[in-house]
Amino acid sequence: MIQFPIYAGIMGLMKCSGLADVFTQSLISVSSPIALPIYGFLSAAVINFFVPSGGGQWAVQGPILVEAAQQLGVSVPKTIMGLAYGDQLTNMIQPFWAIPLLAITGVKAKSILPYTFVIMIVGGIASVIALYIF
């Protein structure tokens, strides 16, 4: 509950300071229509470490990617899926999703991380290929 006002504050700072426009223009300047969903995927994977909530991440990153997609003429749904895939990818190495399962089974998080890391790598490769092909 505490983190959502922080995400709203980040979003407000980005919009009111013009930082969102700077990020959008920077993303457009280095992207192509093929690369934008992949850049969205990679940036979402990194941002997920700092904004681990999917809704908070969408509030911070969504407007930037949608605007960039519209200006480049890229499929907005494909770009949004890149963001969603990147958000999900790094959840494999921050296993908040596994806390109930770990508590029930008595398994320590450090014992599942090698497996989830491999899943993250394989999933990342598959996601980039899918974003490139489709």
mmCIF file of N, CA and C in Angstrom:
data_model
loop_
_atom_site.group_PDB
_atom_site.id
_atom_site.type_symbol
_atom_site.label_atom_id
_atom_site.label_comp_id
_atom_site.label_asym_id
_atom_site.label_seq_id
_atom_site.Cartn_x
_atom_site.Cartn_y
_atom_site.Cartn_z
ATOM 1 N N MET A 1 0.818 -1.198 0.000
ATOM 2 C CA MET A 1 0.000 0.000 0.000
ATOM 3 C C MET A 1 0.860 1.260 0.000
ATOM 4 N N ILE A 2 1.989 1.198 0.653
ATOM 5 C CA ILE A 2 2.831 2.383 0.773
ATOM 6 C C ILE A 2 3.471 2.757 -0.558
ATOM 7 N N GLN A 3 3.809 1.753 -1.373
ATOM 8 C CA GLN A 3 4.573 2.039 -2.582
ATOM 9 C C GLN A 3 3.757 2.741 -3.670
ATOM 10 N N PHE A 4 2.445 2.572 -3.727
ATOM 11 C CA PHE A 4 1.666 3.142 -4.824
ATOM 12 C C PHE A 4 1.696 4.670 -4.850
ATOM 13 N N PRO A 5 1.633 5.370 -3.707
ATOM 14 C CA PRO A 5 1.812 6.822 -3.772
ATOM 15 C C PRO A 5 3.200 7.218 -4.285
ATOM 16 N N ILE A 6 4.193 6.389 -4.011
ATOM 17 C CA ILE A 6 5.537 6.668 -4.528
ATOM 18 C C ILE A 6 5.531 6.577 -6.049
ATOM 19 N N TYR A 7 4.882 5.551 -6.600
ATOM 20 C CA TYR A 7 4.811 5.404 -8.054
ATOM 21 C C TYR A 7 4.055 6.573 -8.678
ATOM 22 N N ALA A 8 2.984 7.000 -8.015
ATOM 23 C CA ALA A 8 2.229 8.154 -8.515
ATOM 24 C C ALA A 8 3.104 9.405 -8.492
ATOM 25 N N GLY A 9 3.925 9.534 -7.463
ATOM 26 C CA GLY A 9 4.851 10.659 -7.392
ATOM 27 C C GLY A 9 5.878 10.624 -8.510
ATOM 28 N N ILE A 10 6.401 9.436 -8.791
ATOM 29 C CA ILE A 10 7.363 9.288 -9.890
ATOM 30 C C ILE A 10 6.695 9.671 -11.209
ATOM 31 N N MET A 11 5.480 9.184 -11.421
ATOM 32 C CA MET A 11 4.754 9.491 -12.648
ATOM 33 C C MET A 11 4.501 10.997 -12.756
ATOM 34 N N GLY A 12 4.098 11.625 -11.650
ATOM 35 C CA GLY A 12 3.863 13.061 -11.651
ATOM 36 C C GLY A 12 5.121 13.852 -11.955
ATOM 37 N N LEU A 13 6.233 13.451 -11.362
ATOM 38 C CA LEU A 13 7.503 14.122 -11.643
ATOM 39 C C LEU A 13 7.885 13.991 -13.108
ATOM 40 N N MET A 14 7.697 12.807 -13.654
ATOM 41 C CA MET A 14 8.073 12.592 -15.047
ATOM 42 C C MET A 14 7.219 13.431 -15.989
ATOM 43 N N LYS A 15 5.926 13.533 -15.702
ATOM 44 C CA LYS A 15 5.041 14.299 -16.580
ATOM 45 C C LYS A 15 5.252 15.804 -16.418
ATOM 46 N N CYS A 16 5.259 16.273 -15.175
ATOM 47 C CA CYS A 16 5.312 17.710 -14.923
ATOM 48 C C CYS A 16 6.681 18.320 -15.199
ATOM 49 N N SER A 17 7.735 17.533 -15.064
ATOM 50 C CA SER A 17 9.077 18.062 -15.298
ATOM 51 C C SER A 17 9.475 18.009 -16.764
ATOM 52 N N GLY A 18 8.705 17.294 -17.573
ATOM 53 C CA GLY A 18 9.069 17.129 -18.979
ATOM 54 C C GLY A 18 9.994 15.951 -19.211
ATOM 55 N N LEU A 19 10.324 15.233 -18.139
ATOM 56 C CA LEU A 19 11.229 14.092 -18.253
ATOM 57 C C LEU A 19 10.638 12.989 -19.126
ATOM 58 N N ALA A 20 9.331 12.796 -19.062
ATOM 59 C CA ALA A 20 8.688 11.775 -19.902
ATOM 60 C C ALA A 20 8.885 12.100 -21.379
ATOM 61 N N ASP A 21 8.768 13.379 -21.738
ATOM 62 C CA ASP A 21 8.982 13.775 -23.133
ATOM 63 C C ASP A 21 10.430 13.555 -23.553
ATOM 64 N N VAL A 22 11.358 13.847 -22.649
ATOM 65 C CA VAL A 22 12.782 13.619 -22.946
ATOM 66 C C VAL A 22 13.036 12.138 -23.171
ATOM 67 N N PHE A 23 12.493 11.293 -22.293
ATOM 68 C CA PHE A 23 12.664 9.847 -22.454
ATOM 69 C C PHE A 23 12.029 9.362 -23.756
ATOM 70 N N THR A 24 10.844 9.869 -24.070
ATOM 71 C CA THR A 24 10.160 9.460 -25.299
ATOM 72 C C THR A 24 10.993 9.822 -26.519
ATOM 73 N N GLN A 25 11.475 11.056 -26.570
ATOM 74 C CA GLN A 25 12.272 11.487 -27.723
ATOM 75 C C GLN A 25 13.594 10.729 -27.807
ATOM 76 N N SER A 26 14.193 10.437 -26.662
ATOM 77 C CA SER A 26 15.431 9.649 -26.662
ATOM 78 C C SER A 26 15.175 8.246 -27.184
ATOM 79 N N LEU A 27 14.083 7.653 -26.768
ATOM 80 C CA LEU A 27 13.727 6.309 -27.216
ATOM 81 C C LEU A 27 13.450 6.300 -28.713
ATOM 82 N N ILE A 28 12.764 7.314 -29.201
ATOM 83 C CA ILE A 28 12.465 7.404 -30.631
ATOM 84 C C ILE A 28 13.747 7.583 -31.437
ATOM 85 N N SER A 29 14.684 8.366 -30.923
ATOM 86 C CA SER A 29 15.906 8.645 -31.681
ATOM 87 C C SER A 29 16.797 7.419 -31.846
ATOM 88 N N VAL A 30 16.727 6.465 -30.934
ATOM 89 C CA VAL A 30 17.581 5.273 -31.042
ATOM 90 C C VAL A 30 16.820 4.046 -31.526
ATOM 91 N N SER A 31 15.515 4.161 -31.722
ATOM 92 C CA SER A 31 14.697 3.001 -32.079
ATOM 93 C C SER A 31 14.334 2.984 -33.548
ATOM 94 N N SER A 32 13.969 1.805 -33.970
ATOM 95 C CA SER A 32 13.339 1.600 -35.267
ATOM 96 C C SER A 32 12.011 0.908 -34.980
ATOM 97 N N PRO A 33 11.136 0.823 -35.960
ATOM 98 C CA PRO A 33 9.865 0.128 -35.705
ATOM 99 C C PRO A 33 10.050 -1.317 -35.241
ATOM 100 N N ILE A 34 11.094 -1.976 -35.688
ATOM 101 C CA ILE A 34 11.337 -3.358 -35.260
ATOM 102 C C ILE A 34 11.898 -3.398 -33.843
ATOM 103 N N ALA A 35 12.750 -2.430 -33.507
ATOM 104 C CA ALA A 35 13.466 -2.472 -32.231
ATOM 105 C C ALA A 35 12.675 -1.925 -31.047
ATOM 106 N N LEU A 36 11.679 -1.082 -31.279
ATOM 107 C CA LEU A 36 10.984 -0.441 -30.155
ATOM 108 C C LEU A 36 10.375 -1.433 -29.170
ATOM 109 N N PRO A 37 9.631 -2.451 -29.608
ATOM 110 C CA PRO A 37 9.098 -3.402 -28.620
ATOM 111 C C PRO A 37 10.203 -4.129 -27.845
ATOM 112 N N ILE A 38 11.326 -4.380 -28.501
ATOM 113 C CA ILE A 38 12.445 -5.047 -27.824
ATOM 114 C C ILE A 38 13.083 -4.101 -26.814
ATOM 115 N N TYR A 39 13.248 -2.824 -27.178
ATOM 116 C CA TYR A 39 13.765 -1.847 -26.215
ATOM 117 C C TYR A 39 12.805 -1.687 -25.036
ATOM 118 N N GLY A 40 11.519 -1.701 -25.321
ATOM 119 C CA GLY A 40 10.528 -1.642 -24.243
ATOM 120 C C GLY A 40 10.648 -2.838 -23.320
ATOM 121 N N PHE A 41 10.852 -4.008 -23.903
ATOM 122 C CA PHE A 41 11.043 -5.247 -23.145
ATOM 123 C C PHE A 41 12.266 -5.136 -22.232
ATOM 124 N N LEU A 42 13.405 -4.727 -22.801
ATOM 125 C CA LEU A 42 14.644 -4.645 -22.017
ATOM 126 C C LEU A 42 14.553 -3.578 -20.929
ATOM 127 N N SER A 43 13.976 -2.426 -21.265
ATOM 128 C CA SER A 43 13.868 -1.370 -20.252
ATOM 129 C C SER A 43 12.905 -1.778 -19.140
ATOM 130 N N ALA A 44 11.836 -2.483 -19.487
ATOM 131 C CA ALA A 44 10.893 -2.950 -18.460
ATOM 132 C C ALA A 44 11.549 -3.951 -17.526
ATOM 133 N N ALA A 45 12.416 -4.806 -18.080
ATOM 134 C CA ALA A 45 13.116 -5.783 -17.245
ATOM 135 C C ALA A 45 13.991 -5.077 -16.213
ATOM 136 N N VAL A 46 14.644 -3.996 -16.616
ATOM 137 C CA VAL A 46 15.508 -3.251 -15.689
ATOM 138 C C VAL A 46 14.666 -2.456 -14.690
ATOM 139 N N ILE A 47 13.660 -1.752 -15.180
ATOM 140 C CA ILE A 47 12.833 -0.912 -14.308
ATOM 141 C C ILE A 47 12.082 -1.747 -13.280
ATOM 142 N N ASN A 48 11.790 -2.999 -13.601
ATOM 143 C CA ASN A 48 11.070 -3.876 -12.679
ATOM 144 C C ASN A 48 11.826 -4.071 -11.364
ATOM 145 N N PHE A 49 13.137 -3.920 -11.364
ATOM 146 C CA PHE A 49 13.895 -4.031 -10.118
ATOM 147 C C PHE A 49 13.583 -2.871 -9.177
ATOM 148 N N PHE A 50 13.264 -1.705 -9.732
ATOM 149 C CA PHE A 50 13.027 -0.513 -8.929
ATOM 150 C C PHE A 50 11.545 -0.257 -8.689
ATOM 151 N N VAL A 51 10.704 -0.689 -9.619
ATOM 152 C CA VAL A 51 9.253 -0.562 -9.496
ATOM 153 C C VAL A 51 8.678 -1.961 -9.711
ATOM 154 N N PRO A 52 8.648 -2.786 -8.658
ATOM 155 C CA PRO A 52 8.271 -4.192 -8.842
ATOM 156 C C PRO A 52 6.785 -4.445 -9.076
ATOM 157 N N SER A 53 5.962 -3.450 -8.948
ATOM 158 C CA SER A 53 4.524 -3.620 -9.184
ATOM 159 C C SER A 53 4.221 -3.401 -10.667
ATOM 160 N N GLY A 54 3.493 -4.323 -11.267
ATOM 161 C CA GLY A 54 3.133 -4.180 -12.676
ATOM 162 C C GLY A 54 2.328 -2.921 -12.951
ATOM 163 N N GLY A 55 1.388 -2.601 -12.070
ATOM 164 C CA GLY A 55 0.587 -1.396 -12.243
ATOM 165 C C GLY A 55 1.414 -0.131 -12.097
ATOM 166 N N GLY A 56 2.304 -0.123 -11.116
ATOM 167 C CA GLY A 56 3.187 1.022 -10.934
ATOM 168 C C GLY A 56 4.134 1.190 -12.106
ATOM 169 N N GLN A 57 4.623 0.073 -12.603
ATOM 170 C CA GLN A 57 5.527 0.130 -13.749
ATOM 171 C C GLN A 57 4.787 0.648 -14.984
ATOM 172 N N TRP A 58 3.551 0.215 -15.173
ATOM 173 C CA TRP A 58 2.766 0.704 -16.300
ATOM 174 C C TRP A 58 2.556 2.213 -16.172
ATOM 175 N N ALA A 59 2.265 2.687 -14.961
ATOM 176 C CA ALA A 59 2.037 4.119 -14.749
ATOM 177 C C ALA A 59 3.279 4.931 -15.082
ATOM 178 N N VAL A 60 4.447 4.394 -14.774
ATOM 179 C CA VAL A 60 5.699 5.107 -15.021
ATOM 180 C C VAL A 60 6.128 4.979 -16.479
ATOM 181 N N GLN A 61 6.088 3.776 -17.020
ATOM 182 C CA GLN A 61 6.686 3.501 -18.323
ATOM 183 C C GLN A 61 5.677 3.471 -19.470
ATOM 184 N N GLY A 62 4.436 3.149 -19.185
ATOM 185 C CA GLY A 62 3.432 3.001 -20.230
ATOM 186 C C GLY A 62 3.253 4.216 -21.129
ATOM 187 N N PRO A 63 3.037 5.407 -20.563
ATOM 188 C CA PRO A 63 2.824 6.573 -21.427
ATOM 189 C C PRO A 63 4.005 6.859 -22.363
ATOM 190 N N ILE A 64 5.207 6.602 -21.890
ATOM 191 C CA ILE A 64 6.398 6.837 -22.715
ATOM 192 C C ILE A 64 6.411 5.885 -23.905
ATOM 193 N N LEU A 65 6.171 4.599 -23.641
ATOM 194 C CA LEU A 65 6.212 3.616 -24.723
ATOM 195 C C LEU A 65 5.052 3.788 -25.699
ATOM 196 N N VAL A 66 3.869 4.108 -25.197
ATOM 197 C CA VAL A 66 2.722 4.309 -26.091
ATOM 198 C C VAL A 66 2.977 5.499 -27.009
ATOM 199 N N GLU A 67 3.471 6.592 -26.450
ATOM 200 C CA GLU A 67 3.768 7.780 -27.262
ATOM 201 C C GLU A 67 4.844 7.477 -28.300
ATOM 202 N N ALA A 68 5.891 6.770 -27.894
ATOM 203 C CA ALA A 68 6.957 6.410 -28.838
ATOM 204 C C ALA A 68 6.413 5.509 -29.943
ATOM 205 N N ALA A 69 5.570 4.547 -29.582
ATOM 206 C CA ALA A 69 4.988 3.640 -30.586
ATOM 207 C C ALA A 69 4.126 4.418 -31.575
ATOM 208 N N GLN A 70 3.332 5.348 -31.080
ATOM 209 C CA GLN A 70 2.474 6.131 -31.968
ATOM 210 C C GLN A 70 3.298 7.000 -32.909
ATOM 211 N N GLN A 71 4.366 7.598 -32.401
ATOM 212 C CA GLN A 71 5.187 8.460 -33.243
ATOM 213 C C GLN A 71 5.989 7.673 -34.274
ATOM 214 N N LEU A 72 6.369 6.435 -33.938
ATOM 215 C CA LEU A 72 7.126 5.607 -34.885
ATOM 216 C C LEU A 72 6.218 4.768 -35.780
ATOM 217 N N GLY A 73 4.925 4.769 -35.518
ATOM 218 C CA GLY A 73 4.006 3.965 -36.308
ATOM 219 C C GLY A 73 4.113 2.476 -36.021
ATOM 220 N N VAL A 74 4.475 2.151 -34.789
ATOM 221 C CA VAL A 74 4.624 0.760 -34.366
ATOM 222 C C VAL A 74 3.318 0.311 -33.717
ATOM 223 N N SER A 75 3.040 -0.968 -33.776
ATOM 224 C CA SER A 75 1.854 -1.522 -33.130
ATOM 225 C C SER A 75 1.910 -1.242 -31.625
ATOM 226 N N VAL A 76 0.929 -0.502 -31.129
ATOM 227 C CA VAL A 76 0.881 -0.202 -29.695
ATOM 228 C C VAL A 76 0.696 -1.480 -28.873
ATOM 229 N N PRO A 77 -0.209 -2.399 -29.269
ATOM 230 C CA PRO A 77 -0.335 -3.638 -28.485
ATOM 231 C C PRO A 77 0.969 -4.437 -28.413
ATOM 232 N N LYS A 78 1.713 -4.493 -29.516
ATOM 233 C CA LYS A 78 2.986 -5.225 -29.505
ATOM 234 C C LYS A 78 3.979 -4.550 -28.561
ATOM 235 N N THR A 79 4.012 -3.235 -28.569
ATOM 236 C CA THR A 79 4.911 -2.499 -27.680
ATOM 237 C C THR A 79 4.519 -2.717 -26.222
ATOM 238 N N ILE A 80 3.228 -2.706 -25.937
ATOM 239 C CA ILE A 80 2.751 -2.945 -24.573
ATOM 240 C C ILE A 80 3.085 -4.367 -24.128
ATOM 241 N N MET A 81 2.963 -5.321 -25.041
ATOM 242 C CA MET A 81 3.320 -6.704 -24.698
ATOM 243 C C MET A 81 4.810 -6.809 -24.389
ATOM 244 N N GLY A 82 5.644 -6.045 -25.102
ATOM 245 C CA GLY A 82 7.072 -6.015 -24.781
ATOM 246 C C GLY A 82 7.300 -5.552 -23.353
ATOM 247 N N LEU A 83 6.573 -4.509 -22.949
ATOM 248 C CA LEU A 83 6.670 -4.028 -21.568
ATOM 249 C C LEU A 83 6.226 -5.120 -20.594
ATOM 250 N N ALA A 84 5.116 -5.771 -20.886
ATOM 251 C CA ALA A 84 4.594 -6.812 -19.986
ATOM 252 C C ALA A 84 5.550 -7.994 -19.887
ATOM 253 N N TYR A 85 6.127 -8.403 -21.022
ATOM 254 C CA TYR A 85 7.080 -9.519 -21.000
ATOM 255 C C TYR A 85 8.312 -9.161 -20.173
ATOM 256 N N GLY A 86 8.807 -7.938 -20.324
ATOM 257 C CA GLY A 86 9.979 -7.514 -19.556
ATOM 258 C C GLY A 86 9.694 -7.451 -18.069
ATOM 259 N N ASP A 87 8.497 -6.981 -17.726
ATOM 260 C CA ASP A 87 8.086 -6.933 -16.324
ATOM 261 C C ASP A 87 8.051 -8.341 -15.736
ATOM 262 N N GLN A 88 7.495 -9.277 -16.474
ATOM 263 C CA GLN A 88 7.380 -10.651 -15.981
ATOM 264 C C GLN A 88 8.732 -11.350 -15.918
ATOM 265 N N LEU A 89 9.609 -11.012 -16.841
ATOM 266 C CA LEU A 89 10.886 -11.716 -16.943
ATOM 267 C C LEU A 89 11.694 -11.638 -15.656
ATOM 268 N N THR A 90 11.896 -10.436 -15.149
ATOM 269 C CA THR A 90 12.751 -10.293 -13.975
ATOM 270 C C THR A 90 12.055 -10.683 -12.679
ATOM 271 N N ASN A 91 10.773 -11.008 -12.742
ATOM 272 C CA ASN A 91 10.118 -11.580 -11.564
ATOM 273 C C ASN A 91 10.715 -12.940 -11.221
ATOM 274 N N MET A 92 11.368 -13.566 -12.171
ATOM 275 C CA MET A 92 11.981 -14.870 -11.916
ATOM 276 C C MET A 92 13.155 -14.777 -10.936
ATOM 277 N N ILE A 93 13.793 -13.610 -10.830
ATOM 278 C CA ILE A 93 14.903 -13.496 -9.876
ATOM 279 C C ILE A 93 14.563 -12.609 -8.679
ATOM 280 N N GLN A 94 13.328 -12.150 -8.587
ATOM 281 C CA GLN A 94 12.805 -11.560 -7.353
ATOM 282 C C GLN A 94 11.535 -12.327 -7.033
ATOM 283 N N PRO A 95 11.696 -13.452 -6.374
ATOM 284 C CA PRO A 95 10.569 -14.390 -6.259
ATOM 285 C C PRO A 95 9.516 -14.017 -5.214
ATOM 286 N N PHE A 96 8.989 -12.790 -5.280
ATOM 287 C CA PHE A 96 7.893 -12.432 -4.381
ATOM 288 C C PHE A 96 6.682 -13.319 -4.647
ATOM 289 N N TRP A 97 6.516 -13.727 -5.895
ATOM 290 C CA TRP A 97 5.400 -14.590 -6.285
ATOM 291 C C TRP A 97 5.474 -15.943 -5.593
ATOM 292 N N ALA A 98 6.685 -16.355 -5.168
ATOM 293 C CA ALA A 98 6.876 -17.688 -4.594
ATOM 294 C C ALA A 98 6.825 -17.699 -3.069
ATOM 295 N N ILE A 99 6.681 -16.557 -2.433
ATOM 296 C CA ILE A 99 6.732 -16.502 -0.969
ATOM 297 C C ILE A 99 5.715 -17.440 -0.316
ATOM 298 N N PRO A 100 4.450 -17.457 -0.750
ATOM 299 C CA PRO A 100 3.518 -18.401 -0.109
ATOM 300 C C PRO A 100 3.938 -19.861 -0.307
ATOM 301 N N LEU A 101 4.365 -20.196 -1.503
ATOM 302 C CA LEU A 101 4.796 -21.564 -1.787
ATOM 303 C C LEU A 101 6.019 -21.939 -0.950
ATOM 304 N N LEU A 102 6.969 -21.023 -0.836
ATOM 305 C CA LEU A 102 8.170 -21.284 -0.039
ATOM 306 C C LEU A 102 7.815 -21.457 1.433
ATOM 307 N N ALA A 103 6.890 -20.654 1.925
ATOM 308 C CA ALA A 103 6.478 -20.769 3.329
ATOM 309 C C ALA A 103 5.792 -22.104 3.601
ATOM 310 N N ILE A 104 4.961 -22.534 2.679
ATOM 311 C CA ILE A 104 4.243 -23.804 2.862
ATOM 312 C C ILE A 104 5.196 -24.990 2.807
ATOM 313 N N THR A 105 6.146 -24.953 1.873
ATOM 314 C CA THR A 105 7.036 -26.105 1.670
ATOM 315 C C THR A 105 8.282 -26.072 2.540
ATOM 316 N N GLY A 106 8.616 -24.913 3.102
ATOM 317 C CA GLY A 106 9.818 -24.801 3.914
ATOM 318 C C GLY A 106 11.097 -24.691 3.095
ATOM 319 N N VAL A 107 10.974 -24.490 1.802
ATOM 320 C CA VAL A 107 12.134 -24.349 0.916
ATOM 321 C C VAL A 107 12.622 -22.903 0.993
ATOM 322 N N LYS A 108 13.932 -22.716 0.957
ATOM 323 C CA LYS A 108 14.520 -21.374 0.980
ATOM 324 C C LYS A 108 14.569 -20.808 -0.438
ATOM 325 N N ALA A 109 14.418 -19.507 -0.553
ATOM 326 C CA ALA A 109 14.429 -18.859 -1.867
ATOM 327 C C ALA A 109 15.738 -19.115 -2.604
ATOM 328 N N LYS A 110 16.853 -19.149 -1.868
ATOM 329 C CA LYS A 110 18.142 -19.343 -2.536
ATOM 330 C C LYS A 110 18.244 -20.700 -3.226
ATOM 331 N N SER A 111 17.439 -21.657 -2.820
ATOM 332 C CA SER A 111 17.510 -22.970 -3.464
ATOM 333 C C SER A 111 16.717 -23.023 -4.774
ATOM 334 N N ILE A 112 15.775 -22.112 -4.982
ATOM 335 C CA ILE A 112 15.044 -22.118 -6.251
ATOM 336 C C ILE A 112 15.601 -21.113 -7.255
ATOM 337 N N LEU A 113 16.409 -20.152 -6.790
ATOM 338 C CA LEU A 113 16.904 -19.108 -7.683
ATOM 339 C C LEU A 113 17.723 -19.632 -8.862
ATOM 340 N N PRO A 114 18.577 -20.646 -8.702
ATOM 341 C CA PRO A 114 19.280 -21.137 -9.902
ATOM 342 C C PRO A 114 18.313 -21.623 -10.986
ATOM 343 N N TYR A 115 17.234 -22.247 -10.591
ATOM 344 C CA TYR A 115 16.256 -22.745 -11.561
ATOM 345 C C TYR A 115 15.475 -21.597 -12.198
ATOM 346 N N THR A 116 15.069 -20.645 -11.376
ATOM 347 C CA THR A 116 14.308 -19.529 -11.932
ATOM 348 C C THR A 116 15.200 -18.639 -12.801
ATOM 349 N N PHE A 117 16.501 -18.593 -12.498
ATOM 350 C CA PHE A 117 17.429 -17.825 -13.335
ATOM 351 C C PHE A 117 17.512 -18.435 -14.733
ATOM 352 N N VAL A 118 17.596 -19.757 -14.800
ATOM 353 C CA VAL A 118 17.630 -20.437 -16.105
ATOM 354 C C VAL A 118 16.328 -20.175 -16.859
ATOM 355 N N ILE A 119 15.212 -20.257 -16.155
ATOM 356 C CA ILE A 119 13.913 -19.969 -16.782
ATOM 357 C C ILE A 119 13.888 -18.532 -17.293
ATOM 358 N N MET A 120 14.466 -17.602 -16.529
ATOM 359 C CA MET A 120 14.508 -16.209 -16.947
ATOM 360 C C MET A 120 15.308 -16.047 -18.237
ATOM 361 N N ILE A 121 16.460 -16.684 -18.325
ATOM 362 C CA ILE A 121 17.291 -16.570 -19.526
ATOM 363 C C ILE A 121 16.560 -17.150 -20.740
ATOM 364 N N VAL A 122 16.027 -18.351 -20.601
ATOM 365 C CA VAL A 122 15.304 -18.992 -21.710
ATOM 366 C C VAL A 122 14.079 -18.160 -22.098
ATOM 367 N N GLY A 123 13.338 -17.697 -21.109
ATOM 368 C CA GLY A 123 12.166 -16.866 -21.385
ATOM 369 C C GLY A 123 12.531 -15.548 -22.044
ATOM 370 N N GLY A 124 13.653 -14.968 -21.639
ATOM 371 C CA GLY A 124 14.106 -13.713 -22.247
ATOM 372 C C GLY A 124 14.449 -13.888 -23.713
ATOM 373 N N ILE A 125 15.156 -14.961 -24.017
ATOM 374 C CA ILE A 125 15.509 -15.238 -25.414
ATOM 375 C C ILE A 125 14.247 -15.483 -26.239
ATOM 376 N N ALA A 126 13.343 -16.292 -25.709
ATOM 377 C CA ALA A 126 12.092 -16.579 -26.422
ATOM 378 C C ALA A 126 11.270 -15.308 -26.630
ATOM 379 N N SER A 127 11.238 -14.439 -25.636
ATOM 380 C CA SER A 127 10.456 -13.204 -25.747
ATOM 381 C C SER A 127 11.029 -12.271 -26.803
ATOM 382 N N VAL A 128 12.351 -12.122 -26.825
ATOM 383 C CA VAL A 128 12.978 -11.252 -27.825
ATOM 384 C C VAL A 128 12.722 -11.791 -29.228
ATOM 385 N N ILE A 129 12.864 -13.102 -29.401
ATOM 386 C CA ILE A 129 12.600 -13.707 -30.713
ATOM 387 C C ILE A 129 11.142 -13.483 -31.117
ATOM 388 N N ALA A 130 10.221 -13.692 -30.187
ATOM 389 C CA ALA A 130 8.796 -13.500 -30.494
ATOM 390 C C ALA A 130 8.496 -12.046 -30.849
ATOM 391 N N LEU A 131 9.076 -11.102 -30.113
ATOM 392 C CA LEU A 131 8.846 -9.691 -30.417
ATOM 393 C C LEU A 131 9.439 -9.311 -31.767
ATOM 394 N N TYR A 132 10.532 -9.943 -32.133
ATOM 395 C CA TYR A 132 11.171 -9.652 -33.420
ATOM 396 C C TYR A 132 10.368 -10.238 -34.581
ATOM 397 N N ILE A 133 9.940 -11.492 -34.436
ATOM 398 C CA ILE A 133 9.252 -12.188 -35.529
ATOM 399 C C ILE A 133 7.813 -11.706 -35.699
ATOM 400 N N PHE A 134 7.091 -11.608 -34.613
ATOM 401 C CA PHE A 134 5.669 -11.290 -34.704
ATOM 402 C C PHE A 134 5.444 -9.824 -34.488
#
